[in-house]
Short mmCIF file of C-alpha atoms in Angstrom, two decimals:
data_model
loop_
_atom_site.label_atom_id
_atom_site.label_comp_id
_atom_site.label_asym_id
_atom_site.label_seq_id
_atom_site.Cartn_x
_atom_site.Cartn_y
_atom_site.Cartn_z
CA UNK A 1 84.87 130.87 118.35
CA UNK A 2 83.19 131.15 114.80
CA UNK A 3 81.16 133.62 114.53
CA UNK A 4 77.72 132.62 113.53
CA UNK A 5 77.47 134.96 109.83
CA UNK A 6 81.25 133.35 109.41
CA UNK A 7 79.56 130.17 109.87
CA UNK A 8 76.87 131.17 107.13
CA UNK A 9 79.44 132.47 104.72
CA UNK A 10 81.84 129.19 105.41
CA UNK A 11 78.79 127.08 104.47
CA UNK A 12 77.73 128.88 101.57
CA UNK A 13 81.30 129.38 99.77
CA UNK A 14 84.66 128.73 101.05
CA UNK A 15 86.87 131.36 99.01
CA UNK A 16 89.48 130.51 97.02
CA UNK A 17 89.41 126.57 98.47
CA UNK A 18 87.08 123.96 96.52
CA UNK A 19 83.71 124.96 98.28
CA UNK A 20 80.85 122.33 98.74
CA UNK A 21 77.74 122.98 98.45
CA UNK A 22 75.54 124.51 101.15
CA UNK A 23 72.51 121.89 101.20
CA UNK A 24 75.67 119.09 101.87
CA UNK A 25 76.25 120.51 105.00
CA UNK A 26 72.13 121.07 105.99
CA UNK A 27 72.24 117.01 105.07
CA UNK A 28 74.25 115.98 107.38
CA UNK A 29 72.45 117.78 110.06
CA UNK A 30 69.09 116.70 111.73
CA UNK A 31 69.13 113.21 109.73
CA UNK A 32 69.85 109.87 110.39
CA UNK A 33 73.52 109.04 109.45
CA UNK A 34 75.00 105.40 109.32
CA UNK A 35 78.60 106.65 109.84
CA UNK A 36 81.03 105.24 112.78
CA UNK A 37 80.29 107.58 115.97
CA UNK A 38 83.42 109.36 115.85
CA UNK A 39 83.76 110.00 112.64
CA UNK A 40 80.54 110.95 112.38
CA UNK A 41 81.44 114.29 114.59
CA UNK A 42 84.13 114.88 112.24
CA UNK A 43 82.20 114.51 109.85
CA UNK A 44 79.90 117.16 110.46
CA UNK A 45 82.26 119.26 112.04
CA UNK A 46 84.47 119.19 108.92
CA UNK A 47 81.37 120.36 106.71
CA UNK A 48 80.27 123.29 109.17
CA UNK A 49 83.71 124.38 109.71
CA UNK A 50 84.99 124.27 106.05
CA UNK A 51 87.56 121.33 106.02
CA UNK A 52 85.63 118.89 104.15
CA UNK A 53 85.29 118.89 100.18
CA UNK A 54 84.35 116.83 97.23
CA UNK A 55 88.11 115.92 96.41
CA UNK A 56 87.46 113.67 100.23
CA UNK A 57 85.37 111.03 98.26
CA UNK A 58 85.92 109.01 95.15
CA UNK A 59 84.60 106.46 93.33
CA UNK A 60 86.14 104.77 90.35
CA UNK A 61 84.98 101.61 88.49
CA UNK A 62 87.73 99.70 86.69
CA UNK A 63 87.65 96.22 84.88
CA UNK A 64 91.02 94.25 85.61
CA UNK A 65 92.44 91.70 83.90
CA UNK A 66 94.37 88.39 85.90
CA UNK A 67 95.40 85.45 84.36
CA UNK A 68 92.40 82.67 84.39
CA UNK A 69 94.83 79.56 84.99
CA UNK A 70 98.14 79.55 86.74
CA UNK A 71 100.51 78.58 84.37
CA UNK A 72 99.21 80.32 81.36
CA UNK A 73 101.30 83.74 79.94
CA UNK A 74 99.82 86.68 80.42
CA UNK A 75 97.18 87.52 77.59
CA UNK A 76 95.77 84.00 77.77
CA UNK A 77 93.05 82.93 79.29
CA UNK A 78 92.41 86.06 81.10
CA UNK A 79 89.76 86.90 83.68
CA UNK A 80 88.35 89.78 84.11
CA UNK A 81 87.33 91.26 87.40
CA UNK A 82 84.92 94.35 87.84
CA UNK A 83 86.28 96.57 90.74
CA UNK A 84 84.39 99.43 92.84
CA UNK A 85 86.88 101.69 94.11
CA UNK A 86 84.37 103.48 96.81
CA UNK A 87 86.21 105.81 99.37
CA UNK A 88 84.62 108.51 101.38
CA UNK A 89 81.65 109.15 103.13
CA UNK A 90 78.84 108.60 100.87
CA UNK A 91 74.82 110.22 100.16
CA UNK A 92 71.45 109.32 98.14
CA UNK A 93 72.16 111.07 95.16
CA UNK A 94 74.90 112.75 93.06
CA UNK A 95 75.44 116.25 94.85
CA UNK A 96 77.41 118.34 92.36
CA UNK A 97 78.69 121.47 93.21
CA UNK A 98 81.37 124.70 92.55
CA UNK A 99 83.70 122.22 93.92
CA UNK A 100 83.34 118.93 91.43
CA UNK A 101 80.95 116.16 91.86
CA UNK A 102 80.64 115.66 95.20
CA UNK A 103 80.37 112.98 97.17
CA UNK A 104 79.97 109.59 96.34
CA UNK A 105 76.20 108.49 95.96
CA UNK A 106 74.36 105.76 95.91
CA UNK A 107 72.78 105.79 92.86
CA UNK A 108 76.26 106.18 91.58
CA UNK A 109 77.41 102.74 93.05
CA UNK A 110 74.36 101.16 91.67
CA UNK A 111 75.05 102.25 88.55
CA UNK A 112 78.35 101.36 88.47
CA UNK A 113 77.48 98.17 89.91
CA UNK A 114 74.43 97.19 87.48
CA UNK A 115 77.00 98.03 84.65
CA UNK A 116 79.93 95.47 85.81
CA UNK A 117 76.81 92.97 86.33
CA UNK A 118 75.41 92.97 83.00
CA UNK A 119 78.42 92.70 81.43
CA UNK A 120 79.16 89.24 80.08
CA UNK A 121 83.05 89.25 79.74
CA UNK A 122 82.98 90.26 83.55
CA UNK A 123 83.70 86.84 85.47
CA UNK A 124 83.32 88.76 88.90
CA UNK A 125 83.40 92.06 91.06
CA UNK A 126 84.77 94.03 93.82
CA UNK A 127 83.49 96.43 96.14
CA UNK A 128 86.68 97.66 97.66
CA UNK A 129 85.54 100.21 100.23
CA UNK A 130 87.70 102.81 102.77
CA UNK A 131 84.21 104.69 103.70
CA UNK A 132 83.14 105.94 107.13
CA UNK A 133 79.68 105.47 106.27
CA UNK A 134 76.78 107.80 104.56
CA UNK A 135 73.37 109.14 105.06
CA UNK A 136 70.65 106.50 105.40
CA UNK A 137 68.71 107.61 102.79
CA UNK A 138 69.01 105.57 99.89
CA UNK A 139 71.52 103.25 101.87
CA UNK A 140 69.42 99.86 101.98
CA UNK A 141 67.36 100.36 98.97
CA UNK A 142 70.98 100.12 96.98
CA UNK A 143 71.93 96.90 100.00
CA UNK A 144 68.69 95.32 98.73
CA UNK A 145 69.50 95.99 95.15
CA UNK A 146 72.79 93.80 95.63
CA UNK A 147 71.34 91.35 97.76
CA UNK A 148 68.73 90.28 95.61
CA UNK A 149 71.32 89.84 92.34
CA UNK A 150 73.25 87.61 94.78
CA UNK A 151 73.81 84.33 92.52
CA UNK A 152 74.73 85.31 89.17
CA UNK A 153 77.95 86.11 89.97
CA UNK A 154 80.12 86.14 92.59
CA UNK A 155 80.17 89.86 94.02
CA UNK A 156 83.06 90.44 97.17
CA UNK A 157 83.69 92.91 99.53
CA UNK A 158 86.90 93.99 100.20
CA UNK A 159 87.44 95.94 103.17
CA UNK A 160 90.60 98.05 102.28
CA UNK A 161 90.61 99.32 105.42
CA UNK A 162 87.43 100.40 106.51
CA UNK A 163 83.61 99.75 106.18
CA UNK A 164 81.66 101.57 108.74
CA UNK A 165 77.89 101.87 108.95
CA UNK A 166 76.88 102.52 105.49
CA UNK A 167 79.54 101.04 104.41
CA UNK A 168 79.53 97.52 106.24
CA UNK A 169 75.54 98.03 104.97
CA UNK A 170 76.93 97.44 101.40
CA UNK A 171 79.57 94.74 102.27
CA UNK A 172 76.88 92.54 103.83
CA UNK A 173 75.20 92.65 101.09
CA UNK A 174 78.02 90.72 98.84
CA UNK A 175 79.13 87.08 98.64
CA UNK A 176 82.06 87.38 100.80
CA UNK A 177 83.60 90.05 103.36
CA UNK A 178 87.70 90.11 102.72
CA UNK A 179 89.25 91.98 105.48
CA UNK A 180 92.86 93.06 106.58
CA UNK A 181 94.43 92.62 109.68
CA UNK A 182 93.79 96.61 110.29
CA UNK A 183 90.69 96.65 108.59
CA UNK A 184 87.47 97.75 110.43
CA UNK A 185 84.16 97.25 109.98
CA UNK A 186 80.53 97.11 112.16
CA UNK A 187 78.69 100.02 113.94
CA UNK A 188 75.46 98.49 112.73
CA UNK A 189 73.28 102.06 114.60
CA UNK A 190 72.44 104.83 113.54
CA UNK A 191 73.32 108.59 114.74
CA UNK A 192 72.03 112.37 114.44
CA UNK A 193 72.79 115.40 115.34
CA UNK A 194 71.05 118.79 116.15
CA UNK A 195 73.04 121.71 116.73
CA UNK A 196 71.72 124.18 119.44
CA UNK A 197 72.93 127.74 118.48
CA UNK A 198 70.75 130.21 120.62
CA UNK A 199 73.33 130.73 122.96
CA UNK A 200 75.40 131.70 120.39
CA UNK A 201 72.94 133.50 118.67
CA UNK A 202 72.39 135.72 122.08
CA UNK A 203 76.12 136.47 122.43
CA UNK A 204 76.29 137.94 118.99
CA UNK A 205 73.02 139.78 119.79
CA UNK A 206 70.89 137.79 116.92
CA UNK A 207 67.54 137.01 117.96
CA UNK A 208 65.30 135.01 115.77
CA UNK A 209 62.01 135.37 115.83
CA UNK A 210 59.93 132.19 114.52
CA UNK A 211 56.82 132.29 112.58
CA UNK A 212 55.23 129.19 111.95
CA UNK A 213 51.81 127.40 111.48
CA UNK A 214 51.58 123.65 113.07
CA UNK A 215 53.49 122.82 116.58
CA UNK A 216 55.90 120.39 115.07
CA UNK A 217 57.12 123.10 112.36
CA UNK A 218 60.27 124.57 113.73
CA UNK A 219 61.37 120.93 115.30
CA UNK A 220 64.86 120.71 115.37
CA UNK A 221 65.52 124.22 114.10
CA UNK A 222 69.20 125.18 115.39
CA UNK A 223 67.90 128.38 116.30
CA UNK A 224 66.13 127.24 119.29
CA UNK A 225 67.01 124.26 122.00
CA UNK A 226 65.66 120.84 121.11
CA UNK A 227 62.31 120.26 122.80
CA UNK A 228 61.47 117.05 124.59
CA UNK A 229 58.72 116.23 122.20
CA UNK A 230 61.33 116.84 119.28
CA UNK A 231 63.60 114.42 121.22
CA UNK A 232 61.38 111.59 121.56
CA UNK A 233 60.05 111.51 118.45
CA UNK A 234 64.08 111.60 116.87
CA UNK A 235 64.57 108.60 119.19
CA UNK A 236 61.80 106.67 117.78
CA UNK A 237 62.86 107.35 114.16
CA UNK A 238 66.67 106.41 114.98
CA UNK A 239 65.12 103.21 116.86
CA UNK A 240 63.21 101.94 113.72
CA UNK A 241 66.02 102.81 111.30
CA UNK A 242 68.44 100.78 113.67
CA UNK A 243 65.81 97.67 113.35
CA UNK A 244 65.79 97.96 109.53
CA UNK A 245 69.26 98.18 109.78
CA UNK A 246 69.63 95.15 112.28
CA UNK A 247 67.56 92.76 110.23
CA UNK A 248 69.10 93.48 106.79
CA UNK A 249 72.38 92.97 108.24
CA UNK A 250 70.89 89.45 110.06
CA UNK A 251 69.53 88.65 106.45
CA UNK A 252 72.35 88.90 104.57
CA UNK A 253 75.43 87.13 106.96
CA UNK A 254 72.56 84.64 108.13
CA UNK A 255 73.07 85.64 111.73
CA UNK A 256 70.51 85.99 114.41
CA UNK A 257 69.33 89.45 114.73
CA UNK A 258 69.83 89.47 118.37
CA UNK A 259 73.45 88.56 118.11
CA UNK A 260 73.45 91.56 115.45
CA UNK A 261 72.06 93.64 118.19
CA UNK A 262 73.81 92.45 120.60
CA UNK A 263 76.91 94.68 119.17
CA UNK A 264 75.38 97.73 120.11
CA UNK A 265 76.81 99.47 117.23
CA UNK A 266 80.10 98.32 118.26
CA UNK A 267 82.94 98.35 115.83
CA UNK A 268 85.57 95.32 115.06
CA UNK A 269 89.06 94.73 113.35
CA UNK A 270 90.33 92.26 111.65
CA UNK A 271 90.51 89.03 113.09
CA UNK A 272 87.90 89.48 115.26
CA UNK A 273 85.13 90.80 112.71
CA UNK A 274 85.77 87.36 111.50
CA UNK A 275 84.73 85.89 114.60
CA UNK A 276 81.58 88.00 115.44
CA UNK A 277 80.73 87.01 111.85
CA UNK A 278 80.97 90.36 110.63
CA UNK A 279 83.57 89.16 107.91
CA UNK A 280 84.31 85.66 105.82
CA UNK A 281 87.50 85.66 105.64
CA UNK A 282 90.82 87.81 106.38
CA UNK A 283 92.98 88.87 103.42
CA UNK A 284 94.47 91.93 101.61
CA UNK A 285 93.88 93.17 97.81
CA UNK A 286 96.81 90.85 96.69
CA UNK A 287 95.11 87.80 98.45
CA UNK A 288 91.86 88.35 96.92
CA UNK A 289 93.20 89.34 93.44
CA UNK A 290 95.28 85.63 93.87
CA UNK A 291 92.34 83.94 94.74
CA UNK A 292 90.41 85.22 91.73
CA UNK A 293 93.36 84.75 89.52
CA UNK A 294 95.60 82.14 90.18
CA UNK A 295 93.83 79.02 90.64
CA UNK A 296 97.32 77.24 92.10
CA UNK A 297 97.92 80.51 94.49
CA UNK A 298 97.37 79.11 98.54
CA UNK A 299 94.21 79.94 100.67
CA UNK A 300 96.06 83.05 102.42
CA UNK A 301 93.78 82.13 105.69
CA UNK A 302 95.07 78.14 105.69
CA UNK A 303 98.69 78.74 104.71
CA UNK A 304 101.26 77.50 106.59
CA UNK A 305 98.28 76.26 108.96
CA UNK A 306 98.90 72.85 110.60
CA UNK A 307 94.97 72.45 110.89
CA UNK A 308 95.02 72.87 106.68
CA UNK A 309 96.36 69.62 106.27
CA UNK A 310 93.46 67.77 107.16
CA UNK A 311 90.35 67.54 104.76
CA UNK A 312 88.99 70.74 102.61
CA UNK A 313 85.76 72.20 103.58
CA UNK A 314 83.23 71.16 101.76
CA UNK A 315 81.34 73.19 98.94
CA UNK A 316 78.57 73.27 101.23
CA UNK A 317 80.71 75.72 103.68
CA UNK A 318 81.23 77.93 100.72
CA UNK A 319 78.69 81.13 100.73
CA UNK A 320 76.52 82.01 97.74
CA UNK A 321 78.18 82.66 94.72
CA UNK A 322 81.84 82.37 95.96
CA UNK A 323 84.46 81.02 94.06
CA UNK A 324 85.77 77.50 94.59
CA UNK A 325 89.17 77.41 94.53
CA UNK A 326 91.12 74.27 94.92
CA UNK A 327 93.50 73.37 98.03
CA UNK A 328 97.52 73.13 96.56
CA UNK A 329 98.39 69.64 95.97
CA UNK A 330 99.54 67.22 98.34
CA UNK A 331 103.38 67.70 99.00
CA UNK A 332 105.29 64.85 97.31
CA UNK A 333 108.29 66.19 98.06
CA UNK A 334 109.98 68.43 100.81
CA UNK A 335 109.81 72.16 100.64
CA UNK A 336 113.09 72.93 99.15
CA UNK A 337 111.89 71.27 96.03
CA UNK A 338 108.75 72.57 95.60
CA UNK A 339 107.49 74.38 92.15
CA UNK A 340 108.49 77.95 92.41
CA UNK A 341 105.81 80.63 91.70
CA UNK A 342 104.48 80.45 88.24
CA UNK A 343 105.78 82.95 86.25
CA UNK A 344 102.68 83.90 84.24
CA UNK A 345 100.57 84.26 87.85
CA UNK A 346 103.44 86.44 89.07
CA UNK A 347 103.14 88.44 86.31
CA UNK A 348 99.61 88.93 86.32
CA UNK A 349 99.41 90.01 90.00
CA UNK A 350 102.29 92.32 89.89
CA UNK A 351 100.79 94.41 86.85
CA UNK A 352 97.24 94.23 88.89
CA UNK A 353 99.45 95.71 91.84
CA UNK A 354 99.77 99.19 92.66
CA UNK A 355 103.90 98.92 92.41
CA UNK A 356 105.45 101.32 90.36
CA UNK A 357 106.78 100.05 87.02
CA UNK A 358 110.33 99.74 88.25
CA UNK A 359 109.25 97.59 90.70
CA UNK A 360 107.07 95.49 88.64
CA UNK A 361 110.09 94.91 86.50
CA UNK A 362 112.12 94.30 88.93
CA UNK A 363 109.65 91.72 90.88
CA UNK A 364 108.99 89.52 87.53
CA UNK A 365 113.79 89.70 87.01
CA UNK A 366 113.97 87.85 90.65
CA UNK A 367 115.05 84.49 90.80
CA UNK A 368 111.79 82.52 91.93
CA UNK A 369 112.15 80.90 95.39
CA UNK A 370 111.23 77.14 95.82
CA UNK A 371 107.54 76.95 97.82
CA UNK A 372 106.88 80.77 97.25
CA UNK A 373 103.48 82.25 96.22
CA UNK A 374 102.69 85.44 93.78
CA UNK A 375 101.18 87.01 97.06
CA UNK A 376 104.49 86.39 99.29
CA UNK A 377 106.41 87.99 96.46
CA UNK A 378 104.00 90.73 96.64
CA UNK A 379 104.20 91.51 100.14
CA UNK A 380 108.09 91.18 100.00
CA UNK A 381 108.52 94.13 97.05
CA UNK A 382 105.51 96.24 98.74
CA UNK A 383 107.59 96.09 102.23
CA UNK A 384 111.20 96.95 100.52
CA UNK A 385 109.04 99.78 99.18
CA UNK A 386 108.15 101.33 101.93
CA UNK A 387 111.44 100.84 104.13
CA UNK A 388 113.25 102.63 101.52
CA UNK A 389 110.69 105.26 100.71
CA UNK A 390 111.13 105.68 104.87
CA UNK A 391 114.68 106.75 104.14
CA UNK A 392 114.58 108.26 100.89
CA UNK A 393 111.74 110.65 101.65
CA UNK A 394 109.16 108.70 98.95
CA UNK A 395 112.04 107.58 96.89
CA UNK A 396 111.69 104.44 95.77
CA UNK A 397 114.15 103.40 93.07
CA UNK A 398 116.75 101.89 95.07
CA UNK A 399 114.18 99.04 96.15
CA UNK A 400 114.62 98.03 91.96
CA UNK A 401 118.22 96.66 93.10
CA UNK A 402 116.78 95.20 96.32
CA UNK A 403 114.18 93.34 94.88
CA UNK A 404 115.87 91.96 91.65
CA UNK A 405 118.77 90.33 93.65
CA UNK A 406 116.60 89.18 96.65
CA UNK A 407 118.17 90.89 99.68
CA UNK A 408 116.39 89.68 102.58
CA UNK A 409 114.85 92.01 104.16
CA UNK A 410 116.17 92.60 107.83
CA UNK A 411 119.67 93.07 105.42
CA UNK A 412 117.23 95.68 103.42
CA UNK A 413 116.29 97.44 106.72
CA UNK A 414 119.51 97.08 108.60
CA UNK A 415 121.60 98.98 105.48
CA UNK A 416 118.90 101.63 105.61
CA UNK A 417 118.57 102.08 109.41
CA UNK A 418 122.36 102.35 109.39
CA UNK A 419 122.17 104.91 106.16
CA UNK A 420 119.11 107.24 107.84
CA UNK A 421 121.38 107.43 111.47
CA UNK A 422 124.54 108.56 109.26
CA UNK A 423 122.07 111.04 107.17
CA UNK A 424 120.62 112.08 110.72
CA UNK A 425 124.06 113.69 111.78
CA UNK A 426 124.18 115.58 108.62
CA UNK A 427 120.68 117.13 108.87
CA UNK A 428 122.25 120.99 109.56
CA UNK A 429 124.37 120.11 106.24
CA UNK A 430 121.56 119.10 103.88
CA UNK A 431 119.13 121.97 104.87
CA UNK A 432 121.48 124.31 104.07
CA UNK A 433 121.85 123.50 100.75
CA UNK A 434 120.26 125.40 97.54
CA UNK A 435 118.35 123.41 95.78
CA UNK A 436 120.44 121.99 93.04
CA UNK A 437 122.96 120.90 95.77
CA UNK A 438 119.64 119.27 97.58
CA UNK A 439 119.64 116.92 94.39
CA UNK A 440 123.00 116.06 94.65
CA UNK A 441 122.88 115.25 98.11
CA UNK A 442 119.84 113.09 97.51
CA UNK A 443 121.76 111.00 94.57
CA UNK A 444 124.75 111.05 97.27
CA UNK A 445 122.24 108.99 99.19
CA UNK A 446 121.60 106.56 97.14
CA UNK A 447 124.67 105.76 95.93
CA UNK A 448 125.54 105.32 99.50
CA UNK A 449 122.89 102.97 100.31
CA UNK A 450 123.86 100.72 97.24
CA UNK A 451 124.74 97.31 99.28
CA UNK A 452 127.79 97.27 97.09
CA UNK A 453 129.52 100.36 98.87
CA UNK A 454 127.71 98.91 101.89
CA UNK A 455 129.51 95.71 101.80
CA UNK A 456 132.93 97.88 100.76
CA UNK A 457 132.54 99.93 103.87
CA UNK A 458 132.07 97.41 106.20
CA UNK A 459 135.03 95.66 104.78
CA UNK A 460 136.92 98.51 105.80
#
């Protein structure tokens, strides 16, 4: 067990690891947090016990630029799409310390925020959040900020993967909630905690003495046990901040806030955040950047959708400030002769895609596919990615070849499933190695999982 003057000293300077500052740790502490229960316990274990530091939050506003129209090359009629990149847990204001800028704040987000807004050449943003949640403070002055701008133009959340508390608190607050298949979001409550450490106090022989003037002046002190007037007054605070955060999140989805309520702080994924009405819509960062870009790119919920044959929904369905984006054409021919992607909306979503260059290369040299969309193409090179990184230990340069001549990809994972159990009995081998013969094994590797010398060996 920590020792309570090791606890001081770990809260007050962390040696030669980035340190954070010692009044980020007393925040988290006796104060209303709107973080997801059990990360909230990490949370504020991780600041008490040293493991959490400013490099565990980031924000980052970009401007991107998609092509307006499908059809048109790249560089003409571009849009340009603010982006939020907001990850981490999140406080009221900027908290800089010994170890960088801390984390992210509120006022930061507004400002960020008030800056895509205003400018003109901005068609639309996105909040893309991966947050656990925040402190209240500050939390729904900056959801009432965005709220109230709602209208002049259209602002989306994108819940890349999670949106907790705080977090879902700012998502509501946008046009639209995108969300993955993994993606969580809810816990509309609120949590606190007060650490009790007089018994640890009496094992180290520390006694504290208090000295105070007014009975409610050493209330939730961690020196002493929490007293049942202390309690109940912290329950009555953590009720009213649950209401305020109840009704703002009834306000802005236009639910009822006793079906808000009625969650009891629970959390939900994917699909079914969609159906509580906690989200609009599911759909990754490629969907949404489609959607905003490519005006011929399919609704990713209504592909391939028997049901999306029928009528559109009308505008009227649409929320504030979304938007519209017309349904494909009518098929006039069968599948197998449908337009391929358009090259210019391919292009456009791969270099707005977090592929390597290689890859990006690679995705715009493969022969377009009849009936295929940028996003399918997207997900296709992402997934070759990551089986052969799998295998190749982050390597990625083999899924070039892949991509460019279209291997399907069960043939993609089959060669490298059969290439990782042939590496497997050779383990003892390519340990032993020095280093320079480490690279050579390594470029052994790839040449072996070439589907050339594939195909050769199975001719064999």
């Amino acid at each position: 067990m920590t020792s309570k003057p090791g606890l001081l000293a770990r809260l007050f300077s962390r040696g030669n690891k980035a340190p954070v500052v010692a009044s980020l740790a007393a925040a988290v502490l006796n104060q209303p947090l709107l973080v997801q229960p059990a990360i909230g316990e990490a949370l504020v274990g991780g600041y008490l016990e040293g493991k959490v530091t400013s490099a565990d939050s980031v924000l980052k506003a970009d401007r991107l630029e998609v092509a307006g129209e499908s059809g048109e090359a790249v560089g003409v009629a571009q849009t340009l799409i603010g982006v939020i990149n907001l990850s981490g847990a999140m406080v009221n204001r900027p908290m800089p310390g010994a170890s960088g800028p801390g984390p992210v704040s509120y006022a930061a987000v507004r400002d960020a925020f008030d800056e895509l807004l205003e400018d003109d050449a901005v068609t639309s943003i996105i909040l893309r959040l991966d947050t656990p949640g925040g402190i209240a403070s500050g939390c729904f002055d900056l959801v009432d900020h965005i709220y109230e701008r709602r209208g002049k133009k259209p602002v989306y959340a994108l819940v890349d993967d999670n949106a907790y508390s705080a977090g879902f608190a700012l998502a509501t607050a946008c046009d639209e909630i995108w969300v993955s298949r993994t993606g969580g979001v809810g816990s509309v409550g609120v949590v606190c905690y007060h650490y009790d450490w007089s018994d640890s106090n009496a094992q180290i022989g520390l006694k504290v003495t208090p000295l105070f003037a007014g009975d409610r002046k050493i209330d939730f002190n961690p020196n002493f046990p929490l007293s049942e007037q202390a309690h109940a007054a912290a329950m009555a605070d953590l009720e009213d901040m649950r209401t305020l955060f109840v009704d703002s999140v009834a306000r802005n989805l236009g639910m009822d806030s006793d079906a808000v309520r009625a969650t009891q702080a629970a959390c939900y994924r994917g699909q079914s955040a969609v159906d509580v009405g906690f989200a609009t819509r599911l759909g990754t960062w490629h969907d949404l950047i489609a959607h905003l870009g490519a005006s011929g790119a399919p609704d990713p919920l209504t592909a391939g959708d028997p049901e999306a044959e029928g009528e559109p929904e009308s505008s009227a369905a649409q929320p504030a400030g979304a938007v519209a984006v017309p349904p494909p054409p009518a098929a006039d021919k069968p599948p197998e002769a449908a337009e391929p992607v358009v090259a210019g909306a391919l292009a456009a979503a791969a270099a707005a895609s977090d592929l390597p260059a290689a890859l990006v290369v690679a995705v715009l040299k493969r022969p377009p596919q009849p009936g295929e969309s940028a996003a399918a193409v997207l997900e296709y090179a992402n997934a070759v990615r990551d089986a052969c990184a799998a295998v190749l230990r982050g390597d990625v340069s083999l899924a070039a070849s892949f991509i460019e001549t279209n291997t399907d990809l069960d043939t993609v994972r089959a060669q490298l499933l059969s290439m990782k159990a042939e590496e497997g009995r050779s383990t003892q081998v390519v340990t032993a190695h020095p280093a320079p013969k480490a690279d050579q094994r390594a470029a052994e590797i790839k040449a072996q999982l070439d589907p050339t010398n594939i195909y050769k060996k199975r001719g064999n």
